[in-house]
PDB file of C-alpha atoms in Angstrom:
ATOM      1  CA  GLN A 125     102.013  77.462  64.712  1.00 51.00           C
ATOM      2  CA  TRP A 126      99.766  75.434  67.029  1.00 56.00           C
ATOM      3  CA  GLU A 127      99.383  71.651  66.889  1.00 63.00           C
ATOM      4  CA  SER A 128      96.086  72.147  65.034  1.00 70.00           C
ATOM      5  CA  GLY A 129      98.100  73.571  62.153  1.00 72.00           C
ATOM      6  CA  TYR A 130      96.477  76.983  62.534  1.00 76.00           C
ATOM      7  CA  SER A 131      98.432  80.072  63.498  1.00 72.00           C
ATOM      8  CA  PHE A 132      97.317  82.570  66.143  1.00 64.00           C
ATOM      9  CA  ASP A 133      96.390  84.956  63.312  1.00 69.00           C
ATOM     10  CA  ASP A 134      94.315  82.270  61.516  1.00 74.00           C
ATOM     11  CA  ILE A 135      92.333  81.561  64.672  1.00 72.00           C
ATOM     12  CA  ALA A 136      91.733  85.268  65.363  1.00 70.00           C
ATOM     13  CA  ALA A 137      90.761  85.947  61.727  1.00 74.00           C
ATOM     14  CA  SER A 138      88.214  83.107  61.764  1.00 80.00           C
ATOM     15  CA  GLN A 139      86.454  85.036  64.538  1.00 75.00           C
ATOM     16  CA  GLY A 140      86.621  88.367  62.721  1.00 75.00           C
ATOM     17  CA  ILE A 141      89.490  89.689  64.832  1.00 72.00           C
ATOM     18  CA  ARG A 142      92.596  91.231  63.296  1.00 71.00           C
ATOM     19  CA  ILE A 143      95.513  91.811  65.624  1.00 69.00           C
ATOM     20  CA  ARG A 144      98.572  93.483  64.145  1.00 69.00           C
ATOM     21  CA  ARG A 145     101.915  92.283  65.378  1.00 68.00           C
ATOM     22  CA  ARG A 146     104.056  94.851  67.148  1.00 66.00           C
ATOM     23  CA  PRO A 147     105.894  96.923  64.527  1.00 64.00           C
ATOM     24  CA  PRO A 148     109.656  97.320  64.835  1.00 58.00           C
ATOM     25  CA  ARG A 149     110.683 100.201  67.097  1.00 58.00           C
ATOM     26  CA  VAL A 150     111.094 103.533  65.383  1.00 43.00           C
ATOM     27  CA  GLU A 151     114.322 105.322  66.283  1.00 44.00           C
ATOM     28  CA  SER A 152     112.615 108.602  67.016  1.00 45.00           C
ATOM     29  CA  HIS A 153     111.253 110.490  69.964  1.00 41.00           C
ATOM     30  CA  PHE A 154     107.886 110.599  68.242  1.00 43.00           C
ATOM     31  CA  GLU A 155     106.000 107.371  67.730  1.00 58.00           C
ATOM     32  CA  SER A 156     103.972 107.340  64.581  1.00 64.00           C
ATOM     33  CA  GLU A 157     100.319 106.387  64.761  1.00 66.00           C
ATOM     34  CA  ALA A 158     101.129 103.135  62.925  1.00 70.00           C
ATOM     35  CA  ASN A 159     103.356 102.102  65.828  1.00 78.00           C
ATOM     36  CA  ALA A 160     100.655 102.558  68.457  1.00 84.00           C
ATOM     37  CA  PRO A 161      98.110  99.862  69.313  1.00 85.00           C
ATOM     38  CA  ARG A 162      94.682 100.529  67.798  1.00 86.00           C
ATOM     39  CA  ASN A 163      92.702  99.055  70.691  1.00 89.00           C
ATOM     40  CA  ILE A 164      93.099  97.532  74.143  1.00 92.00           C
ATOM     41  CA  LEU A 165      93.243  93.955  72.833  1.00 92.00           C
ATOM     42  CA  GLU A 166      96.097  94.845  70.514  1.00 91.00           C
ATOM     43  CA  GLU A 167      97.896  96.594  73.396  1.00 93.00           C
ATOM     44  CA  ILE A 168      97.461  93.503  75.593  1.00 95.00           C
ATOM     45  CA  ILE A 169      98.781  91.173  72.877  1.00 94.00           C
ATOM     46  CA  TRP A 170     101.786  93.404  72.145  1.00 93.00           C
ATOM     47  CA  THR A 171     102.605  93.604  75.848  1.00 94.00           C
ATOM     48  CA  LYS A 172     102.190  89.838  76.242  1.00 96.00           C
ATOM     49  CA  GLU A 173     104.575  89.236  73.315  1.00 94.00           C
ATOM     50  CA  MET A 174     107.293  91.205  75.110  1.00 94.00           C
ATOM     51  CA  GLU A 175     106.537  89.478  78.419  1.00 95.00           C
ATOM     52  CA  VAL A 176     106.714  85.995  76.899  1.00 96.00           C
ATOM     53  CA  LYS A 177     109.917  86.831  75.036  1.00 94.00           C
ATOM     54  CA  GLN A 178     111.597  87.823  78.325  1.00 95.00           C
ATOM     55  CA  LEU A 179     110.260  84.801  80.221  1.00 94.00           C
ATOM     56  CA  LYS A 180     111.393  82.395  77.495  1.00 95.00           C
ATOM     57  CA  GLN A 181     114.952  83.672  77.925  1.00 95.00           C
ATOM     58  CA  LYS A 182     114.807  82.918  81.663  1.00 95.00           C
ATOM     59  CA  LYS A 183     113.086  79.531  81.338  1.00 94.00           C
ATOM     60  CA  PRO A 184     113.638  77.718  78.039  1.00 93.00           C
ATOM     61  CA  LEU A 185     111.008  75.218  76.887  1.00 94.00           C
ATOM     62  CA  ASP A 186     113.284  72.211  77.480  1.00 92.00           C
ATOM     63  CA  GLU A 187     113.696  73.259  81.114  1.00 93.00           C
ATOM     64  CA  LEU A 188     109.929  73.659  81.573  1.00 92.00           C
ATOM     65  CA  LYS A 189     109.229  70.242  80.060  1.00 92.00           C
ATOM     66  CA  ASN A 190     111.333  68.668  82.832  1.00 91.00           C
ATOM     67  CA  TYR A 191     108.637  69.622  85.345  1.00 90.00           C
ATOM     68  CA  ILE A 192     105.760  67.830  83.583  1.00 88.00           C
ATOM     69  CA  ASP A 193     106.267  64.490  85.317  1.00 87.00           C
ATOM     70  CA  ASP A 194     106.224  66.172  88.737  1.00 90.00           C
ATOM     71  CA  ALA A 195     103.029  68.131  88.104  1.00 88.00           C
ATOM     72  CA  PRO A 196      99.904  66.969  89.931  1.00 88.00           C
ATOM     73  CA  PRO A 197      97.187  65.500  87.717  1.00 90.00           C
ATOM     74  CA  ALA A 198      94.780  67.994  86.180  1.00 90.00           C
ATOM     75  CA  ARG A 199      91.358  68.248  87.781  1.00 94.00           C
ATOM     76  CA  ASP A 200      88.427  67.344  85.544  1.00 97.00           C
ATOM     77  CA  PHE A 201      87.054  70.755  84.543  1.00 96.00           C
ATOM     78  CA  VAL A 202      84.332  69.456  82.205  1.00 97.00           C
ATOM     79  CA  GLY A 203      83.461  66.693  84.672  1.00 98.00           C
ATOM     80  CA  ALA A 204      82.967  69.290  87.426  1.00 98.00           C
ATOM     81  CA  LEU A 205      80.609  71.280  85.202  1.00 98.00           C
ATOM     82  CA  ARG A 206      78.603  68.161  84.338  1.00 98.00           C
ATOM     83  CA  ALA A 207      78.478  66.994  87.960  1.00 98.00           C
ATOM     84  CA  SER A 208      77.186  70.387  89.073  1.00 97.00           C
ATOM     85  CA  TYR A 209      74.424  70.293  86.468  1.00 97.00           C
ATOM     86  CA  THR A 210      73.515  66.701  87.387  1.00 97.00           C
ATOM     87  CA  ARG A 211      73.391  67.620  91.081  1.00 95.00           C
ATOM     88  CA  THR A 212      71.379  70.846  90.745  1.00 95.00           C
ATOM     89  CA  GLY A 213      69.647  70.707  87.377  1.00 96.00           C
ATOM     90  CA  LEU A 214      70.939  74.235  86.783  1.00 96.00           C
ATOM     91  CA  PRO A 215      73.746  75.479  84.545  1.00 96.00           C
ATOM     92  CA  ALA A 216      77.092  75.174  86.311  1.00 97.00           C
ATOM     93  CA  LEU A 217      78.817  78.315  87.509  1.00 97.00           C
ATOM     94  CA  ILE A 218      82.407  79.233  86.671  1.00 98.00           C
ATOM     95  CA  ALA A 219      83.302  82.020  89.117  1.00 98.00           C
ATOM     96  CA  GLU A 220      86.096  84.480  88.343  1.00 98.00           C
ATOM     97  CA  VAL A 221      88.818  85.804  90.644  1.00 99.00           C
ATOM     98  CA  LYS A 222      89.775  89.170  89.154  1.00 98.00           C
ATOM     99  CA  LYS A 223      91.235  92.247  90.819  1.00 98.00           C
ATOM    100  CA  ALA A 224      90.995  94.678  87.900  1.00 98.00           C
ATOM    101  CA  SER A 225      90.040  95.098  84.265  1.00 96.00           C
ATOM    102  CA  PRO A 226      91.352  97.496  81.608  1.00 94.00           C
ATOM    103  CA  SER A 227      87.932  99.106  81.185  1.00 93.00           C
ATOM    104  CA  ARG A 228      86.921  99.467  84.857  1.00 95.00           C
ATOM    105  CA  GLY A 229      90.249  99.686  86.684  1.00 96.00           C
ATOM    106  CA  VAL A 230      90.615  98.116  90.130  1.00 98.00           C
ATOM    107  CA  LEU A 231      87.396  96.299  91.027  1.00 97.00           C
ATOM    108  CA  ARG A 232      88.269  95.549  94.611  1.00 94.00           C
ATOM    109  CA  GLU A 233      90.929  97.296  96.709  1.00 94.00           C
ATOM    110  CA  ASP A 234      90.771  94.731  99.536  1.00 96.00           C
ATOM    111  CA  PHE A 235      91.529  91.904  97.125  1.00 98.00           C
ATOM    112  CA  ASP A 236      92.218  88.556  98.822  1.00 98.00           C
ATOM    113  CA  PRO A 237      92.191  85.889  96.088  1.00 99.00           C
ATOM    114  CA  VAL A 238      92.166  82.939  98.515  1.00 99.00           C
ATOM    115  CA  HIS A 239      89.234  84.318 100.527  1.00 98.00           C
ATOM    116  CA  ILE A 240      87.314  85.070  97.324  1.00 99.00           C
ATOM    117  CA  ALA A 241      87.956  81.609  95.827  1.00 99.00           C
ATOM    118  CA  LYS A 242      86.922  79.840  99.038  1.00 99.00           C
ATOM    119  CA  ALA A 243      83.721  81.907  99.160  1.00 98.00           C
ATOM    120  CA  TYR A 244      82.953  81.022  95.530  1.00 98.00           C
ATOM    121  CA  GLU A 245      83.509  77.322  96.201  1.00 98.00           C
ATOM    122  CA  ALA A 246      81.349  77.426  99.349  1.00 98.00           C
ATOM    123  CA  GLY A 247      78.690  79.243  97.330  1.00 97.00           C
ATOM    124  CA  GLY A 248      78.483  76.431  94.788  1.00 96.00           C
ATOM    125  CA  ALA A 249      80.875  77.377  91.990  1.00 98.00           C
ATOM    126  CA  ALA A 250      81.746  74.275  89.960  1.00 98.00           C
ATOM    127  CA  CYS A 251      85.031  75.769  88.734  1.00 98.00           C
ATOM    128  CA  ILE A 252      87.015  78.936  89.352  1.00 99.00           C
ATOM    129  CA  SER A 253      88.747  81.096  86.754  1.00 98.00           C
ATOM    130  CA  VAL A 254      91.798  83.001  88.039  1.00 99.00           C
ATOM    131  CA  LEU A 255      93.133  85.974  86.068  1.00 98.00           C
ATOM    132  CA  THR A 256      96.922  85.787  85.821  1.00 98.00           C
ATOM    133  CA  ASP A 257      97.729  88.763  83.584  1.00 97.00           C
ATOM    134  CA  GLU A 258      99.642  91.253  85.740  1.00 96.00           C
ATOM    135  CA  LYS A 259      99.671  94.510  83.785  1.00 96.00           C
ATOM    136  CA  PHE A 260      96.044  94.787  82.710  1.00 97.00           C
ATOM    137  CA  PHE A 261      94.163  92.645  85.251  1.00 98.00           C
ATOM    138  CA  LYS A 262      96.461  92.879  88.311  1.00 98.00           C
ATOM    139  CA  GLY A 263      96.536  89.077  88.520  1.00 98.00           C
ATOM    140  CA  SER A 264      99.412  86.671  88.994  1.00 97.00           C
ATOM    141  CA  PHE A 265     100.428  83.041  88.864  1.00 96.00           C
ATOM    142  CA  GLU A 266     101.133  83.409  92.589  1.00 98.00           C
ATOM    143  CA  ASN A 267      97.393  84.015  93.154  1.00 98.00           C
ATOM    144  CA  LEU A 268      96.612  80.809  91.275  1.00 97.00           C
ATOM    145  CA  GLU A 269      99.159  78.857  93.337  1.00 96.00           C
ATOM    146  CA  ALA A 270      97.929  80.388  96.612  1.00 98.00           C
ATOM    147  CA  ILE A 271      94.339  79.391  95.850  1.00 98.00           C
ATOM    148  CA  ARG A 272      95.331  75.809  95.077  1.00 96.00           C
ATOM    149  CA  SER A 273      97.632  75.603  98.124  1.00 96.00           C
ATOM    150  CA  ALA A 274      94.843  76.909 100.373  1.00 98.00           C
ATOM    151  CA  GLY A 275      92.821  73.767  99.724  1.00 95.00           C
ATOM    152  CA  VAL A 276      90.287  74.944  97.148  1.00 97.00           C
ATOM    153  CA  LYS A 277      89.194  71.636  95.622  1.00 96.00           C
ATOM    154  CA  CYS A 278      87.279  72.631  92.504  1.00 96.00           C
ATOM    155  CA  PRO A 279      89.118  72.828  89.166  1.00 98.00           C
ATOM    156  CA  LEU A 280      90.936  76.088  88.481  1.00 98.00           C
ATOM    157  CA  LEU A 281      91.230  77.775  85.105  1.00 97.00           C
ATOM    158  CA  CYS A 282      94.342  79.862  84.505  1.00 97.00           C
ATOM    159  CA  LYS A 283      92.847  82.780  82.585  1.00 97.00           C
ATOM    160  CA  GLU A 284      95.681  84.193  80.517  1.00 97.00           C
ATOM    161  CA  PHE A 285      96.327  85.597  77.052  1.00 96.00           C
ATOM    162  CA  VAL A 286      98.072  82.623  75.447  1.00 95.00           C
ATOM    163  CA  ILE A 287      99.989  83.707  72.362  1.00 93.00           C
ATOM    164  CA  ASP A 288     102.750  81.092  72.349  1.00 93.00           C
ATOM    165  CA  ALA A 289     102.688  77.333  72.970  1.00 90.00           C
ATOM    166  CA  TRP A 290     105.550  77.900  75.453  1.00 93.00           C
ATOM    167  CA  GLN A 291     103.017  79.450  77.861  1.00 94.00           C
ATOM    168  CA  ILE A 292     101.164  76.139  78.220  1.00 91.00           C
ATOM    169  CA  TYR A 293     104.232  74.642  79.887  1.00 90.00           C
ATOM    170  CA  TYR A 294     104.906  77.707  82.025  1.00 88.00           C
TER     171      TYR A 294
END
């Protein structure tokens, strides 16, 4: 349940999306069709549920909340988009750092997220989206941290499949 009062399923349903939750494991060598994801989005969500469950055991929410006061202030994402439009008169660009996608596979073998992000910023991107999903997009939180540590100044968007409020603190 999110702070808005709506569940993940309510939000998805309002957009015409129906994601089944992972069924309990069948104690058989043969998985029934009902226990297999129907599409890539469902497979991603089911995988993310398992990932988050494991991460929550390693880093409980109370522990993560202790780091909030030490976190640097957020950069003004919307302000950067507005400033870009004011400066150029053109729609602002949000560039994306992505190594792979489920539909196309690896997009770039010589993937250097810092080099790519710096090139996007130099090219006029107002903000940069960084894919962090490891299994399906070959991204990582380390890429996001490396880009920020390398001195990229524009706001960064952590592009992730958020299925649990715990992930916001992670």
